[in-house]
């Protein structure tokens, strides 16, 4: 798909999607490429269908007279939607993104309080950026327009918008996990963040547990009144005993929705059925020269557990030496938050761990792990899905995890070894569930996946495929927007 962005005038929009950044990055030659990230990867196909205006942050050039930039997105010669950038200076962007959201919000939402850092002043930047978004949206939204806010970077935005434009219909979707109140409560700004989200009419989460945790925090810190129901969910590491579908706060009712995001089925299936992708996959499998290829693909991030996964591979080969020389893991680690010291250190740790394992067990013709520290074109990634016998998805915690769902959409057979702490574990019943904190447990999960009898494996795969096909991105968008419009 050829993408072009051209400057255009602003007009009132009936649908506005807001996220911290936009889906495209300009390259050195003035062309545009897609940003690799679960949120943008999901919302761009949504906007191609719905149209509307995507409000996000852009970087302000030195001395640039305007504080905002408005462009039309042309995909294959058709205008699909608009992108409206709120321009931040480099310092504002750094403090907002690498600062507050990365060092304070991210570790708390994923339950890693020991990684939390507080730098004085960053909260003020976070609030100021949310205010700038609110003003930009308030100016552009048509009367009674729908605004759909994405993710934790903009938690204050709904509350600010409700004050500026009470006529708007406001939805919010949290793409991350949401922790129990004991962990969320560590944030000194917990009340303001929750108040901000409760400015919405509808708040969406991937799974009921996150909605439950959010509602408990709203009850504890704001005195909001959640409406509880006993859950009839199957027993699972992520199943709460009580679920909440609405809460009352400040005289208003806010609906909560659990709606696991699905993969962009048309885009993925189209690439998987392409003869060039299939030829690439067959060639890759032959060149790797192993009986079974394992695949992991993710942004390089500690929540995805990349170092723990290398340890699990080591334990796997120690406990099952019969697989040495017959199994390799191809690990794609897309650079993420480059320049942030914590993430740079993680890259070094992964390289070191992979290097040590490869030099200890590898041979001139075989390596336990092949590590690719770059972004692949989507077609190549789909080629890897086709080539891999097992998809290894072992985040320590994950909101959903689309890689698992995309892998399943590409194939008729295969296995997914899946962390029981990824939202996807709730949606993919046929996966081999593992505890990613335990290398022994993951090692046994990999062995199980490789030795499942063919009939049982196909039955499990069919169960996952049914869910991934039926609850794809179109289903998710239609369900969320349908609920929001109905309020
Ligand atoms: C958040 C939450 C939640 C991966 N490698 C390459 C590549 N990818 C694409 C995949 C997939 C996406 O990136 C990653 O999806 P995740 O689900 O892992 O998303 P996160 O970035 O962690 O984002 C997550 C998600 O939001 C959606 O709500 O599931 O839990 O953390 O789509 O295809 N794409 C390309 N090259 C790669 O090498 N082109």
Coordinates of C-alpha atoms and ligand atoms in Angstrom, one line a residue:
X1 CA 0.0 0.0 0.0
X2 CA 1.5 3.3 -1.1
X3 CA 1.1 6.0 1.6
X4 CA 1.3 9.8 1.0
X5 CA 0.6 12.6 3.5
X6 CA -0.3 16.0 2.0
X7 CA -1.0 19.3 3.8
X8 CA -4.7 20.2 3.8
X9 CA -7.1 22.6 5.5
X10 CA -9.0 21.6 8.7
X11 CA -12.7 20.9 8.8
X12 CA -15.0 19.8 11.6
X13 CA -14.6 16.0 12.2
X14 CA -17.4 13.6 13.2
X15 CA -14.9 11.0 14.4
X16 CA -11.6 11.8 16.1
X17 CA -9.1 9.2 17.3
X18 CA -6.4 10.4 19.6
X19 CA -3.2 8.6 20.4
X20 CA 0.2 9.9 21.6
X21 CA 1.8 9.4 18.2
X22 CA 0.6 8.8 14.7
X23 CA 0.9 5.7 12.6
X24 CA 3.6 6.9 10.1
X25 CA 7.1 8.1 10.2
X26 CA 8.8 10.2 7.5
X27 CA 12.0 8.7 6.2
X28 CA 15.1 10.5 4.9
X29 CA 13.8 10.5 1.3
X30 CA 10.5 12.2 2.3
X31 CA 8.5 8.9 2.0
X32 CA 6.4 7.4 4.7
X33 CA 6.6 4.1 6.6
X34 CA 4.4 2.6 9.2
X35 CA 5.4 2.7 12.9
X36 CA 5.7 -0.8 14.4
X37 CA 3.6 -1.0 17.5
X38 CA 0.4 -2.9 18.4
X39 CA -1.7 0.3 18.9
X40 CA -0.8 2.0 15.6
X41 CA -0.8 -1.3 13.7
X42 CA -4.4 -1.7 14.9
X43 CA -5.8 1.8 14.6
X44 CA -4.5 2.5 11.1
X45 CA -6.6 -0.2 9.5
X46 CA -9.5 1.0 11.7
X47 CA -9.1 4.6 10.3
X48 CA -8.8 3.4 6.8
X49 CA -12.4 2.1 7.1
X50 CA -14.0 4.8 9.3
X51 CA -12.3 7.9 8.0
X52 CA -12.1 10.9 10.4
X53 CA -9.2 12.7 12.0
X54 CA -6.3 11.1 14.0
X55 CA -4.9 13.6 16.5
X56 CA -1.4 12.8 17.7
X57 CA 1.9 14.5 18.5
X58 CA 4.4 15.7 16.0
X59 CA 7.8 17.3 16.5
X60 CA 8.2 21.0 16.1
X61 CA 11.1 22.3 14.0
X62 CA 13.2 25.1 15.5
X63 CA 11.4 28.4 14.9
X64 CA 8.4 26.8 13.3
X65 CA 5.6 29.4 13.4
X66 CA 2.6 27.0 13.7
X67 CA 1.9 24.8 16.7
X68 CA -0.2 22.3 14.8
X69 CA -0.1 20.5 11.4
X70 CA -3.0 19.0 9.5
X71 CA -2.5 16.5 6.6
X72 CA -4.6 14.2 4.5
X73 CA -3.6 10.5 4.4
X74 CA -3.7 9.1 0.9
X75 CA -3.5 5.3 0.6
X76 CA -3.2 4.0 -2.9
X77 CA -4.4 7.3 -4.3
X78 CA -7.5 7.6 -2.1
X79 CA -7.9 9.9 0.9
X80 CA -8.7 7.7 3.8
X81 CA -8.4 9.9 6.9
X82 CA -6.7 13.0 8.2
X83 CA -3.8 13.3 10.7
X84 CA -3.6 16.3 12.9
X85 CA -0.4 16.8 14.8
X86 CA -0.1 18.8 18.0
X87 CA 3.5 20.0 17.7
X88 CA 5.8 19.6 20.7
X89 CA 9.3 20.7 21.2
X90 CA 12.0 18.0 21.6
X91 CA 12.1 18.7 25.4
X92 CA 8.3 18.4 25.8
X93 CA 8.2 15.2 23.7
X94 CA 11.1 13.7 25.7
X95 CA 9.6 14.6 29.1
X96 CA 6.2 13.3 28.1
X97 CA 7.2 10.1 26.3
X98 CA 10.6 8.9 27.5
X99 CA 10.0 10.6 30.8
X100 CA 6.6 10.4 32.5
X101 CA 4.9 7.7 30.4
X102 CA 7.9 5.4 30.1
X103 CA 9.4 5.7 33.6
X104 CA 6.3 6.2 35.7
X105 CA 3.2 4.9 34.0
X106 CA 4.5 1.9 32.0
X107 CA 6.0 0.0 34.9
X108 CA 3.0 0.5 37.1
X109 CA 0.4 -0.5 34.5
X110 CA 2.4 -3.7 33.9
X111 CA 3.0 -4.4 37.6
X112 CA 6.7 -3.7 37.8
X113 CA 6.8 -1.2 40.6
X114 CA 10.5 -1.9 41.3
X115 CA 11.2 -0.2 37.9
X116 CA 9.3 2.9 38.7
X117 CA 11.1 6.3 38.7
X118 CA 9.9 9.7 39.6
X119 CA 11.5 12.7 38.0
X120 CA 10.3 16.0 39.4
X121 CA 8.4 18.2 36.9
X122 CA 7.5 15.4 34.4
X123 CA 3.9 15.2 35.7
X124 CA 3.4 18.9 34.7
X125 CA 4.6 18.1 31.2
X126 CA 2.2 15.1 31.0
X127 CA -0.7 17.3 32.1
X128 CA 0.3 20.1 29.7
X129 CA 0.5 17.8 26.7
X130 CA -2.9 16.3 27.6
X131 CA -4.3 19.8 27.8
X132 CA -2.9 20.7 24.3
X133 CA -4.5 17.6 22.9
X134 CA -7.8 18.6 24.5
X135 CA -7.7 22.1 23.0
X136 CA -6.9 20.8 19.6
X137 CA -9.7 18.3 19.7
X138 CA -12.2 20.7 21.1
X139 CA -11.6 23.1 18.2
X140 CA -11.9 20.4 15.5
X141 CA -14.7 18.1 16.7
X142 CA -18.1 18.7 15.0
X143 CA -21.1 19.1 17.3
X144 CA -21.8 15.8 19.1
X145 CA -18.8 14.2 17.4
X146 CA -17.3 10.9 18.7
X147 CA -13.8 10.9 20.2
X148 CA -12.0 7.7 20.8
X149 CA -8.9 8.1 23.0
X150 CA -6.2 5.4 22.9
X151 CA -4.1 4.3 25.7
X152 CA -2.3 5.5 28.9
X153 CA -0.4 8.4 27.4
X154 CA -3.7 10.4 27.3
X155 CA -5.5 9.4 30.5
X156 CA -6.3 13.0 31.5
X157 CA -7.7 13.9 28.1
X158 CA -11.3 12.6 28.5
X159 CA -11.8 14.6 31.7
X160 CA -10.4 17.7 30.1
X161 CA -12.5 17.3 27.0
X162 CA -15.7 16.8 28.9
X163 CA -15.2 20.2 30.5
X164 CA -14.4 21.9 27.2
X165 CA -17.0 20.1 25.1
X166 CA -19.7 18.4 27.1
X167 CA -21.6 17.6 23.8
X168 CA -19.0 15.0 22.7
X169 CA -19.3 11.3 23.0
X170 CA -16.1 10.0 24.6
X171 CA -14.6 6.6 24.5
X172 CA -11.2 5.3 25.8
X173 CA -9.4 2.1 25.2
X174 CA -6.5 0.9 27.4
X175 CA -4.1 -1.3 25.3
X176 CA -2.0 -2.2 28.3
X177 CA -2.8 -4.3 31.4
X178 CA -4.3 -2.6 34.5
X179 CA -2.8 -3.5 37.9
X180 CA -4.6 -4.1 41.2
X181 CA -5.2 -1.0 43.4
X182 CA -2.3 -1.8 45.7
X183 CA 0.1 -1.3 42.7
X184 CA -1.8 1.5 40.9
X185 CA -2.1 3.4 44.2
X186 CA 1.7 3.8 44.3
X187 CA 1.3 6.6 41.7
X188 CA 1.0 9.9 43.5
X189 CA -1.3 11.1 40.7
X190 CA -3.6 8.2 41.0
X191 CA -6.8 10.3 41.7
X192 CA -6.1 12.7 38.8
X193 CA -5.4 9.8 36.3
X194 CA -8.6 7.9 37.3
X195 CA -10.7 11.1 37.2
X196 CA -9.4 11.8 33.7
X197 CA -10.4 8.4 32.4
X198 CA -13.8 8.7 34.1
X199 CA -14.5 11.7 31.9
X200 CA -15.5 9.1 29.3
X201 CA -18.8 7.5 28.5
X202 CA -17.2 4.1 27.7
X203 CA -13.9 2.7 28.9
X204 CA -12.6 -0.5 27.2
X205 CA -10.0 -3.1 28.4
X206 CA -8.8 -6.2 26.8
X207 CA -10.0 -8.6 29.5
X208 CA -12.3 -8.5 32.5
X209 CA -9.5 -8.6 35.1
X210 CA -8.2 -5.2 33.9
X211 CA -11.7 -3.7 34.1
X212 CA -12.1 -5.2 37.6
X213 CA -8.7 -3.8 38.8
X214 CA -9.7 -0.4 37.3
X215 CA -13.1 -0.4 39.0
X216 CA -11.5 -1.4 42.4
X217 CA -9.1 1.5 42.1
X218 CA -11.9 3.9 41.2
X219 CA -13.8 2.7 44.3
X220 CA -10.8 2.9 46.6
X221 CA -9.3 6.2 45.5
X222 CA -12.3 8.2 44.3
X223 CA -15.2 6.7 46.2
X224 CA -16.8 5.7 42.8
X225 CA -19.6 3.1 43.0
X226 CA -18.8 0.1 40.8
X227 CA -21.7 -2.2 39.8
X228 CA -20.3 -5.7 40.6
X229 CA -21.5 -9.0 39.3
X230 CA -20.2 -12.5 40.2
X231 CA -18.2 -13.7 37.2
X232 CA -18.9 -17.0 35.5
X233 CA -15.6 -17.1 33.8
X234 CA -13.6 -20.3 33.6
X235 CA -10.8 -20.6 36.2
X236 CA -7.6 -19.0 34.8
X237 CA -4.7 -17.0 36.0
X238 CA -6.4 -13.9 34.6
X239 CA -10.0 -14.6 35.7
X240 CA -11.4 -12.3 38.4
X241 CA -14.2 -13.6 40.7
X242 CA -16.1 -10.3 40.4
X243 CA -16.6 -8.3 37.2
X244 CA -17.8 -4.7 36.7
X245 CA -19.6 -3.3 33.7
X246 CA -20.3 0.2 35.0
X247 CA -19.6 2.6 37.8
X248 CA -21.2 5.8 39.0
X249 CA -19.0 8.8 39.8
X250 CA -19.9 12.5 40.2
X251 CA -23.5 11.8 39.3
X252 CA -22.6 10.1 35.9
X253 CA -22.5 6.5 34.9
X254 CA -19.4 5.3 33.1
X255 CA -19.7 2.0 31.2
X256 CA -16.8 -0.5 31.3
X257 CA -16.2 -3.0 28.5
X258 CA -13.9 -6.0 28.2
X259 CA -13.1 -6.5 24.5
X260 CA -10.0 -8.2 23.5
X261 CA -8.5 -6.6 20.4
X262 CA -8.1 -8.8 17.3
X263 CA -5.6 -8.9 14.5
X264 CA -6.1 -7.2 11.2
X265 CA -7.3 -10.3 9.5
X266 CA -7.6 -9.1 5.9
X267 CA -4.1 -7.6 5.8
X268 CA -2.5 -10.7 7.4
X269 CA -4.4 -13.3 5.4
X270 CA -3.7 -11.4 2.1
X271 CA 0.1 -11.5 2.8
X272 CA 0.0 -15.1 4.0
X273 CA -1.7 -16.3 0.8
X274 CA 0.7 -14.4 -1.4
X275 CA 3.0 -16.8 -3.4
X276 CA 6.0 -14.6 -2.7
X277 CA 5.5 -14.8 1.0
X278 CA 5.1 -18.6 0.8
X279 CA 8.3 -19.0 -1.3
X280 CA 10.2 -16.8 1.2
X281 CA 8.9 -19.0 4.1
X282 CA 9.9 -22.2 2.4
X283 CA 13.3 -20.9 1.5
X284 CA 13.9 -19.6 5.1
X285 CA 12.9 -22.9 6.6
X286 CA 15.3 -24.8 4.3
X287 CA 18.2 -22.5 5.0
X288 CA 17.7 -22.7 8.8
X289 CA 18.2 -26.4 8.3
X290 CA 16.3 -27.4 11.5
X291 CA 13.5 -29.9 12.0
X292 CA 11.5 -27.4 14.1
X293 CA 11.7 -23.6 13.9
X294 CA 10.5 -21.5 16.9
X295 CA 9.6 -17.9 16.5
X296 CA 9.2 -14.9 18.8
X297 CA 8.6 -11.3 17.5
X298 CA 8.1 -8.3 19.7
X299 CA 9.2 -4.8 20.5
X300 CA 12.3 -5.0 22.7
X301 CA 10.7 -4.3 26.1
X302 CA 11.2 -5.8 29.5
X303 CA 7.5 -6.6 29.8
X304 CA 8.0 -9.0 26.9
X305 CA 10.5 -11.0 29.0
X306 CA 13.3 -11.3 26.4
X307 CA 16.1 -12.2 28.8
X308 CA 13.9 -14.7 30.7
X309 CA 13.1 -16.3 27.3
X310 CA 16.8 -16.9 26.5
X311 CA 17.1 -18.5 30.0
X312 CA 14.1 -20.7 29.2
X313 CA 15.8 -21.8 25.9
X314 CA 18.9 -22.7 27.9
X315 CA 16.9 -24.8 30.3
X316 CA 15.0 -26.4 27.4
X317 CA 18.2 -27.7 25.8
X318 CA 19.6 -28.8 29.2
X319 CA 16.5 -30.8 30.1
X320 CA 15.9 -32.1 26.5
X321 CA 19.3 -32.5 24.9
X322 CA 17.6 -34.6 22.2
X323 CA 16.5 -31.2 20.6
X324 CA 20.0 -29.8 20.3
X325 CA 20.8 -29.3 16.6
X326 CA 17.1 -30.0 15.7
X327 CA 15.4 -26.8 17.0
X328 CA 16.3 -23.1 16.7
X329 CA 14.6 -20.0 18.0
X330 CA 14.4 -17.1 15.5
X331 CA 13.9 -14.0 17.7
X332 CA 12.8 -10.7 16.2
X333 CA 13.4 -7.8 18.6
X334 CA 12.1 -4.6 17.1
X335 CA 13.9 -1.6 18.5
X336 CA 11.7 0.3 20.9
X337 CA 12.3 3.5 23.0
X338 CA 15.8 3.9 21.6
X339 CA 18.0 6.1 23.6
X340 CA 16.2 5.4 26.9
X341 CA 19.0 4.0 29.1
X342 CA 16.9 1.2 30.7
X343 CA 15.9 -0.1 27.2
X344 CA 19.5 0.3 25.9
X345 CA 20.7 -1.8 28.8
X346 CA 18.0 -4.4 28.0
X347 CA 19.3 -4.7 24.5
X348 CA 22.8 -5.4 25.8
X349 CA 21.5 -8.0 28.2
X350 CA 19.7 -9.8 25.5
X351 CA 22.8 -9.8 23.2
X352 CA 24.9 -11.0 26.0
X353 CA 22.6 -13.8 27.0
X354 CA 22.1 -15.0 23.4
X355 CA 25.8 -14.8 22.7
X356 CA 26.7 -16.9 25.7
X357 CA 24.1 -19.5 24.9
X358 CA 25.1 -19.7 21.2
X359 CA 28.8 -19.9 22.0
X360 CA 28.3 -22.6 24.6
X361 CA 25.8 -24.9 22.6
X362 CA 26.1 -23.7 19.0
X363 CA 28.1 -25.5 16.3
X364 CA 29.5 -24.2 13.0
X365 CA 26.2 -25.2 11.3
X366 CA 23.6 -24.6 14.1
X367 CA 22.7 -21.9 16.6
X368 CA 20.1 -22.3 19.4
X369 CA 19.0 -18.6 18.9
X370 CA 19.1 -16.3 15.9
X371 CA 18.5 -12.8 17.1
X372 CA 17.4 -10.1 14.7
X373 CA 17.4 -6.6 16.3
X374 CA 15.5 -4.8 13.7
X375 CA 12.1 -4.2 12.2
X376 CA 11.1 -6.5 9.3
X377 CA 8.7 -5.5 6.5
X378 CA 5.3 -7.0 7.5
X379 CA 5.4 -9.4 4.5
X380 CA 8.7 -10.8 5.9
X381 CA 7.2 -11.2 9.4
X382 CA 4.2 -13.0 7.9
X383 CA 6.8 -15.2 6.1
X384 CA 8.3 -16.1 9.4
X385 CA 4.8 -16.9 10.8
X386 CA 4.4 -19.4 7.9
X387 CA 7.9 -20.9 8.5
X388 CA 7.6 -21.3 12.2
X389 CA 6.3 -24.6 13.7
X390 CA 5.9 -23.0 17.1
X391 CA 5.2 -19.4 18.1
X392 CA 6.8 -18.6 21.4
X393 CA 5.0 -15.7 23.1
X394 CA 6.3 -15.4 26.7
X395 CA 5.7 -11.8 27.9
X396 CA 5.9 -11.4 31.7
X397 CA 2.7 -9.4 31.2
X398 CA 1.0 -8.1 28.1
X399 CA -2.3 -6.3 27.5
X400 CA -3.3 -8.7 24.8
X401 CA -0.5 -9.7 22.3
X402 CA -1.3 -9.6 18.7
X403 CA 1.6 -11.7 17.4
X404 CA 0.0 -14.8 18.8
X405 CA -3.3 -14.0 17.0
X406 CA -1.5 -13.1 13.7
X407 CA 0.5 -16.3 13.7
X408 CA -2.7 -18.3 14.1
X409 CA -4.5 -16.4 11.3
X410 CA -1.7 -17.4 8.8
X411 CA -1.8 -21.1 9.2
X412 CA -3.8 -24.3 9.4
X413 CA -1.6 -26.1 11.9
X414 CA 1.1 -25.2 14.5
X415 CA 1.4 -24.4 18.2
X416 CA 1.5 -21.4 20.4
X417 CA 3.4 -21.5 23.6
X418 CA 1.8 -18.6 25.5
X419 CA 2.4 -16.8 28.7
X420 CA -0.5 -17.2 31.1
X421 CA -0.1 -13.5 31.9
X422 CA -0.8 -12.2 28.4
X423 CA -4.3 -11.1 27.7
X424 CA -4.2 -13.4 24.7
X425 CA -4.1 -16.4 27.0
X426 CA -7.7 -15.5 27.9
X427 CA -8.7 -15.6 24.2
X428 CA -6.7 -18.5 22.8
X429 CA -8.0 -21.7 24.4
X430 CA -5.7 -24.1 22.5
X431 CA -2.4 -22.5 23.4
X432 CA 0.1 -24.3 25.6
X433 CA 0.0 -22.0 28.6
X434 CA 3.3 -21.4 30.5
X435 CA 4.5 -19.3 33.5
X436 CA 7.1 -17.0 31.9
X437 CA 8.8 -16.3 35.2
X438 CA 9.8 -20.0 35.4
X439 CA 12.3 -21.1 32.8
X440 CA 11.6 -24.8 33.7
X441 CA 7.9 -24.2 33.1
X442 CA 8.5 -22.6 29.7
X443 CA 11.1 -25.2 28.7
X444 CA 8.5 -28.0 29.4
X445 CA 5.9 -26.0 27.5
X446 CA 8.1 -25.9 24.4
X447 CA 8.8 -29.6 24.7
X448 CA 5.0 -30.3 25.0
X449 CA 4.3 -28.1 21.9
X450 CA 6.9 -30.0 19.9
X451 CA 5.7 -33.4 20.9
X452 CA 1.9 -32.9 20.8
X453 CA 0.2 -35.8 18.9
X454 CA -0.8 -34.4 15.5
X455 CA -4.6 -34.8 16.0
X456 CA -4.6 -33.1 19.4
X457 CA -2.4 -30.3 18.0
X458 CA -4.7 -29.6 15.1
X459 CA -7.7 -29.6 17.4
X460 CA -6.1 -27.1 19.6
X461 CA -5.0 -25.0 16.6
X462 CA -8.6 -25.0 15.2
X463 CA -9.9 -23.7 18.5
X464 CA -7.4 -20.8 18.4
X465 CA -8.0 -20.1 14.8
X466 CA -11.8 -19.9 15.2
X467 CA -11.4 -17.2 17.9
X468 CA -8.7 -15.3 15.9
X469 CA -10.9 -15.3 12.8
X470 CA -14.2 -14.4 14.5
X471 CA -12.8 -11.8 16.9
X472 CA -10.6 -9.9 14.5
X473 CA -9.9 -6.2 14.3
X474 CA -13.1 -5.5 12.4
X475 CA -15.1 -7.3 15.1
X476 CA -13.3 -5.3 17.8
X477 CA -13.8 -1.9 16.2
X478 CA -17.5 -2.6 15.4
X479 CA -18.2 -3.8 18.9
X480 CA -16.5 -0.8 20.6
X481 CA -18.0 1.8 18.3
X482 CA -21.4 0.1 18.4
X483 CA -21.5 0.3 22.2
X484 CA -20.3 3.9 22.2
X485 CA -22.8 5.1 19.7
X486 CA -25.6 3.3 21.5
X487 CA -25.0 5.2 24.8
Ligands
LIG1 C1 0.3 -2.8 23.0 C2 0.2 -3.7 24.1 C3 -1.5 -5.1 22.8 C4 6.2 -7.1 15.5 N1 7.4 -7.3 14.9 C5 7.4 -6.7 13.7 C6 6.1 -6.2 13.5 N2 5.4 -6.4 14.6 C7 4.0 -6.1 14.8 C8 3.1 -7.3 14.9 C9 2.0 -6.8 15.9 C10 2.6 -5.7 16.6 O1 3.9 -5.4 16.0 C11 2.9 -6.0 18.1 O2 1.8 -6.3 18.7 P1 1.7 -6.5 20.3 O3 0.3 -6.9 20.6 O4 2.8 -7.2 20.8 O5 1.8 -4.9 20.7 P2 2.5 -3.8 21.6 O6 3.4 -3.0 20.7 O7 3.2 -4.4 22.8 O8 1.3 -2.9 22.0 C12 -0.2 -5.1 23.7 C13 -1.4 -4.0 21.7 O9 -1.0 -2.8 22.2 C14 -2.8 -3.8 21.0 O10 -3.8 -3.5 21.9 O11 -1.8 -6.3 22.3 O12 -0.4 -5.9 24.8 O13 1.4 -3.8 24.8 O14 0.9 -6.4 15.1 O15 2.7 -7.6 13.6 N3 5.7 -5.5 12.4 C15 6.6 -5.4 11.4 N4 7.9 -5.8 11.5 C16 8.3 -6.5 12.6 O16 9.5 -6.9 12.7 N5 6.2 -4.8 10.2

